[in-house]
């Protein structure tokens, strides 16, 4: 099984940005944590982070026929991007939406998620462990055989 872990704008600033919301772990540390977790499950994973919407759309399109599932934290694009929703729908790759912070308890403008309609699960408020729970959800959905 091959999983693509996609992260949107400012996730590269983890550890620096608003630690009271996003914790003190850096993006690099988080990537290693997810990689180690996937290795333990014999799951291949690849990572991509961009601050640019079009680059994320390109990556989703390129995932077609290559990846079995996507774990995605679209960050601020969650609340604005029809393009990311359409890209996920276009490739029909099972996707889990992850948010590090507890989005439901935050501002009203964060309560809309465009990508959610193309995701089979949403995980929020578990910190970076949310990505690991997303891997579990994918394993459960697709089975361990792939
Ligand atoms: C976020 C929540 C978004 O509202 C915000 O714009 C982010 C990060 C999260 O992981 O909690 O950049 O997706």
PDB file of C-alpha atoms and ligand atoms in Angstrom:
ATOM      1  CA  UNK A   1       0.000   0.000   0.000  1.00  0.00           C
ATOM      2  CA  UNK A   2       1.222   3.496  -0.868  1.00  0.00           C
ATOM      3  CA  UNK A   3       0.017   6.588   0.945  1.00  0.00           C
ATOM      4  CA  UNK A   4       0.630  10.210  -0.008  1.00  0.00           C
ATOM      5  CA  UNK A   5       0.741  12.648   2.916  1.00  0.00           C
ATOM      6  CA  UNK A   6      -0.091  16.129   1.675  1.00  0.00           C
ATOM      7  CA  UNK A   7       0.205  19.307   3.701  1.00  0.00           C
ATOM      8  CA  UNK A   8      -0.894  22.799   2.762  1.00  0.00           C
ATOM      9  CA  UNK A   9       0.273  26.321   3.578  1.00  0.00           C
ATOM     10  CA  UNK A  10       2.239  27.111   6.734  1.00  0.00           C
ATOM     11  CA  UNK A  11       2.473  23.484   7.855  1.00  0.00           C
ATOM     12  CA  UNK A  12       6.208  23.830   7.099  1.00  0.00           C
ATOM     13  CA  UNK A  13       6.195  26.375   9.963  1.00  0.00           C
ATOM     14  CA  UNK A  14       5.206  23.787  12.574  1.00  0.00           C
ATOM     15  CA  UNK A  15       7.185  24.258  15.762  1.00  0.00           C
ATOM     16  CA  UNK A  16       7.358  28.012  15.132  1.00  0.00           C
ATOM     17  CA  UNK A  17       3.772  28.941  14.293  1.00  0.00           C
ATOM     18  CA  UNK A  18       1.301  29.385  17.174  1.00  0.00           C
ATOM     19  CA  UNK A  19       2.679  26.567  19.346  1.00  0.00           C
ATOM     20  CA  UNK A  20      -0.306  26.866  21.698  1.00  0.00           C
ATOM     21  CA  UNK A  21      -2.467  25.654  18.789  1.00  0.00           C
ATOM     22  CA  UNK A  22      -0.124  23.478  16.757  1.00  0.00           C
ATOM     23  CA  UNK A  23       2.434  22.252  19.286  1.00  0.00           C
ATOM     24  CA  UNK A  24       6.222  22.450  19.254  1.00  0.00           C
ATOM     25  CA  UNK A  25       7.016  19.540  16.939  1.00  0.00           C
ATOM     26  CA  UNK A  26       8.601  20.621  13.647  1.00  0.00           C
ATOM     27  CA  UNK A  27       7.419  19.566  10.186  1.00  0.00           C
ATOM     28  CA  UNK A  28      10.570  17.441   9.746  1.00  0.00           C
ATOM     29  CA  UNK A  29       9.997  15.656  13.070  1.00  0.00           C
ATOM     30  CA  UNK A  30       6.377  15.023  12.189  1.00  0.00           C
ATOM     31  CA  UNK A  31       7.353  13.552   8.812  1.00  0.00           C
ATOM     32  CA  UNK A  32       9.802  11.165  10.510  1.00  0.00           C
ATOM     33  CA  UNK A  33       7.129  10.147  13.026  1.00  0.00           C
ATOM     34  CA  UNK A  34       4.638   9.317  10.260  1.00  0.00           C
ATOM     35  CA  UNK A  35       7.326   7.580   8.174  1.00  0.00           C
ATOM     36  CA  UNK A  36       8.374   5.368  11.111  1.00  0.00           C
ATOM     37  CA  UNK A  37       4.743   4.544  11.875  1.00  0.00           C
ATOM     38  CA  UNK A  38       4.092   3.540   8.246  1.00  0.00           C
ATOM     39  CA  UNK A  39       7.305   1.476   8.108  1.00  0.00           C
ATOM     40  CA  UNK A  40       6.102  -0.474  11.137  1.00  0.00           C
ATOM     41  CA  UNK A  41       2.985  -1.336   9.178  1.00  0.00           C
ATOM     42  CA  UNK A  42       4.889  -2.076   5.933  1.00  0.00           C
ATOM     43  CA  UNK A  43       3.122   0.842   4.279  1.00  0.00           C
ATOM     44  CA  UNK A  44       5.020   2.987   1.773  1.00  0.00           C
ATOM     45  CA  UNK A  45       4.526   6.702   2.235  1.00  0.00           C
ATOM     46  CA  UNK A  46       5.556   9.859   0.471  1.00  0.00           C
ATOM     47  CA  UNK A  47       5.304  13.467   1.621  1.00  0.00           C
ATOM     48  CA  UNK A  48       4.583  16.778  -0.049  1.00  0.00           C
ATOM     49  CA  UNK A  49       4.053  20.212   1.492  1.00  0.00           C
ATOM     50  CA  UNK A  50       3.315  23.382  -0.418  1.00  0.00           C
ATOM     51  CA  UNK A  51       2.157  26.902   0.271  1.00  0.00           C
ATOM     52  CA  UNK A  52       0.643  27.003  -3.222  1.00  0.00           C
ATOM     53  CA  UNK A  53      -2.806  25.736  -4.104  1.00  0.00           C
ATOM     54  CA  UNK A  54      -1.928  24.826  -7.699  1.00  0.00           C
ATOM     55  CA  UNK A  55       1.071  22.774  -6.584  1.00  0.00           C
ATOM     56  CA  UNK A  56      -1.215  20.753  -4.298  1.00  0.00           C
ATOM     57  CA  UNK A  57      -3.697  20.257  -7.164  1.00  0.00           C
ATOM     58  CA  UNK A  58      -0.818  19.070  -9.396  1.00  0.00           C
ATOM     59  CA  UNK A  59       0.330  16.613  -6.723  1.00  0.00           C
ATOM     60  CA  UNK A  60      -3.175  15.160  -6.309  1.00  0.00           C
ATOM     61  CA  UNK A  61      -3.448  14.697 -10.080  1.00  0.00           C
ATOM     62  CA  UNK A  62      -0.009  13.041 -10.205  1.00  0.00           C
ATOM     63  CA  UNK A  63      -1.109  10.652  -7.453  1.00  0.00           C
ATOM     64  CA  UNK A  64      -3.611   9.044  -9.825  1.00  0.00           C
ATOM     65  CA  UNK A  65      -2.617   5.430 -10.465  1.00  0.00           C
ATOM     66  CA  UNK A  66       0.386   5.763  -8.117  1.00  0.00           C
ATOM     67  CA  UNK A  67      -1.008   6.084  -4.586  1.00  0.00           C
ATOM     68  CA  UNK A  68      -3.739   4.002  -2.932  1.00  0.00           C
ATOM     69  CA  UNK A  69      -4.764   6.693  -0.469  1.00  0.00           C
ATOM     70  CA  UNK A  70      -4.112  10.281   0.566  1.00  0.00           C
ATOM     71  CA  UNK A  71      -3.786  11.848   4.004  1.00  0.00           C
ATOM     72  CA  UNK A  72      -4.319  15.551   3.598  1.00  0.00           C
ATOM     73  CA  UNK A  73      -4.123  18.598   5.793  1.00  0.00           C
ATOM     74  CA  UNK A  74      -5.095  21.335   3.344  1.00  0.00           C
ATOM     75  CA  UNK A  75      -4.537  23.907   6.142  1.00  0.00           C
ATOM     76  CA  UNK A  76      -6.096  27.280   5.212  1.00  0.00           C
ATOM     77  CA  UNK A  77      -7.127  25.951   1.774  1.00  0.00           C
ATOM     78  CA  UNK A  78      -9.547  23.668   3.618  1.00  0.00           C
ATOM     79  CA  UNK A  79     -11.837  26.631   4.014  1.00  0.00           C
ATOM     80  CA  UNK A  80     -11.500  28.138   0.545  1.00  0.00           C
ATOM     81  CA  UNK A  81     -10.504  25.631  -2.105  1.00  0.00           C
ATOM     82  CA  UNK A  82     -12.982  24.212  -4.573  1.00  0.00           C
ATOM     83  CA  UNK A  83      -9.938  23.327  -6.726  1.00  0.00           C
ATOM     84  CA  UNK A  84      -8.624  20.841  -4.126  1.00  0.00           C
ATOM     85  CA  UNK A  85     -12.104  19.335  -3.752  1.00  0.00           C
ATOM     86  CA  UNK A  86     -12.393  18.921  -7.519  1.00  0.00           C
ATOM     87  CA  UNK A  87      -8.906  17.392  -7.767  1.00  0.00           C
ATOM     88  CA  UNK A  88      -9.720  14.796  -5.087  1.00  0.00           C
ATOM     89  CA  UNK A  89     -12.992  13.994  -6.831  1.00  0.00           C
ATOM     90  CA  UNK A  90     -11.223  13.742 -10.188  1.00  0.00           C
ATOM     91  CA  UNK A  91      -8.757  11.079  -9.042  1.00  0.00           C
ATOM     92  CA  UNK A  92     -11.186   9.252  -6.687  1.00  0.00           C
ATOM     93  CA  UNK A  93      -8.369   8.275  -4.344  1.00  0.00           C
ATOM     94  CA  UNK A  94      -9.617   7.589  -0.797  1.00  0.00           C
ATOM     95  CA  UNK A  95      -8.636  10.554   1.364  1.00  0.00           C
ATOM     96  CA  UNK A  96      -8.604  11.388   5.072  1.00  0.00           C
ATOM     97  CA  UNK A  97      -8.779  15.076   6.053  1.00  0.00           C
ATOM     98  CA  UNK A  98      -6.542  15.856   9.040  1.00  0.00           C
ATOM     99  CA  UNK A  99      -6.287  18.978  11.179  1.00  0.00           C
ATOM    100  CA  UNK A 100      -3.771  19.324  13.976  1.00  0.00           C
ATOM    101  CA  UNK A 101      -5.801  21.838  15.975  1.00  0.00           C
ATOM    102  CA  UNK A 102      -9.358  21.432  17.219  1.00  0.00           C
ATOM    103  CA  UNK A 103     -10.966  23.213  14.278  1.00  0.00           C
ATOM    104  CA  UNK A 104     -14.592  22.806  15.497  1.00  0.00           C
ATOM    105  CA  UNK A 105     -13.795  24.949  18.554  1.00  0.00           C
ATOM    106  CA  UNK A 106     -12.160  27.728  16.485  1.00  0.00           C
ATOM    107  CA  UNK A 107     -13.380  30.694  14.398  1.00  0.00           C
ATOM    108  CA  UNK A 108     -16.578  30.553  12.341  1.00  0.00           C
ATOM    109  CA  UNK A 109     -14.643  30.890   9.060  1.00  0.00           C
ATOM    110  CA  UNK A 110     -12.850  27.609   9.833  1.00  0.00           C
ATOM    111  CA  UNK A 111     -16.109  25.665  10.141  1.00  0.00           C
ATOM    112  CA  UNK A 112     -16.435  25.272   6.374  1.00  0.00           C
ATOM    113  CA  UNK A 113     -14.424  22.523   4.711  1.00  0.00           C
ATOM    114  CA  UNK A 114     -14.655  22.223   0.945  1.00  0.00           C
ATOM    115  CA  UNK A 115     -12.469  19.113   0.741  1.00  0.00           C
ATOM    116  CA  UNK A 116     -14.544  17.208   3.307  1.00  0.00           C
ATOM    117  CA  UNK A 117     -17.056  16.180   0.648  1.00  0.00           C
ATOM    118  CA  UNK A 118     -14.296  14.142  -1.033  1.00  0.00           C
ATOM    119  CA  UNK A 119     -12.894  12.579   2.176  1.00  0.00           C
ATOM    120  CA  UNK A 120     -14.129   9.420   3.864  1.00  0.00           C
ATOM    121  CA  UNK A 121     -12.995  10.612   7.307  1.00  0.00           C
ATOM    122  CA  UNK A 122     -12.007  13.815   9.108  1.00  0.00           C
ATOM    123  CA  UNK A 123      -9.694  13.899  12.135  1.00  0.00           C
ATOM    124  CA  UNK A 124      -9.206  17.098  14.131  1.00  0.00           C
ATOM    125  CA  UNK A 125      -7.673  18.143  17.415  1.00  0.00           C
ATOM    126  CA  UNK A 126      -5.341  15.193  18.017  1.00  0.00           C
ATOM    127  CA  UNK A 127      -2.168  17.128  17.244  1.00  0.00           C
ATOM    128  CA  UNK A 128       0.162  15.405  14.805  1.00  0.00           C
ATOM    129  CA  UNK A 129      -1.062  11.996  16.062  1.00  0.00           C
ATOM    130  CA  UNK A 130      -4.069  12.721  13.863  1.00  0.00           C
ATOM    131  CA  UNK A 131      -1.940  11.725  10.847  1.00  0.00           C
ATOM    132  CA  UNK A 132      -1.242   8.337  12.446  1.00  0.00           C
ATOM    133  CA  UNK A 133      -4.942   7.809  13.099  1.00  0.00           C
ATOM    134  CA  UNK A 134      -5.547   8.660   9.432  1.00  0.00           C
ATOM    135  CA  UNK A 135      -3.099   5.905   8.421  1.00  0.00           C
ATOM    136  CA  UNK A 136      -5.045   3.506  10.697  1.00  0.00           C
ATOM    137  CA  UNK A 137      -8.315   4.538   9.034  1.00  0.00           C
ATOM    138  CA  UNK A 138      -6.854   3.908   5.574  1.00  0.00           C
ATOM    139  CA  UNK A 139      -5.548   0.512   6.650  1.00  0.00           C
ATOM    140  CA  UNK A 140      -8.991  -0.333   7.971  1.00  0.00           C
ATOM    141  CA  UNK A 141     -10.659   0.825   4.761  1.00  0.00           C
ATOM    142  CA  UNK A 142      -8.316  -0.839   2.289  1.00  0.00           C
ATOM    143  CA  UNK A 143      -7.231  -3.832   4.341  1.00  0.00           C
ATOM    144  CA  UNK A 144      -3.693  -4.915   5.143  1.00  0.00           C
ATOM    145  CA  UNK A 145      -3.232  -7.056   2.047  1.00  0.00           C
ATOM    146  CA  UNK A 146      -2.436  -4.348  -0.508  1.00  0.00           C
TER     147      UNK A 146
HETATM  148  C1  LIG B   1      -5.218  23.506  10.270  1.00  0.00           C
HETATM  149  C2  LIG B   1      -6.443  24.343  10.631  1.00  0.00           C
HETATM  150  C3  LIG B   1      -6.689  25.421   9.589  1.00  0.00           C
HETATM  151  O1  LIG B   1      -7.831  26.184   9.924  1.00  0.00           O
HETATM  152  C4  LIG B   1      -5.491  26.350   9.514  1.00  0.00           C
HETATM  153  O2  LIG B   1      -5.672  27.300   8.494  1.00  0.00           O
HETATM  154  C5  LIG B   1      -4.199  25.634   9.353  1.00  0.00           C
HETATM  155  C6  LIG B   1      -3.991  24.371  10.061  1.00  0.00           C
HETATM  156  C7  LIG B   1      -4.863  22.487  11.367  1.00  0.00           C
HETATM  157  O3  LIG B   1      -4.053  21.594  11.075  1.00  0.00           O
HETATM  158  O4  LIG B   1      -5.352  22.579  12.486  1.00  0.00           O
HETATM  159  O5  LIG B   1      -3.273  26.136   8.733  1.00  0.00           O
HETATM  160  O6  LIG B   1      -5.505  22.792   9.095  1.00  0.00           O
END
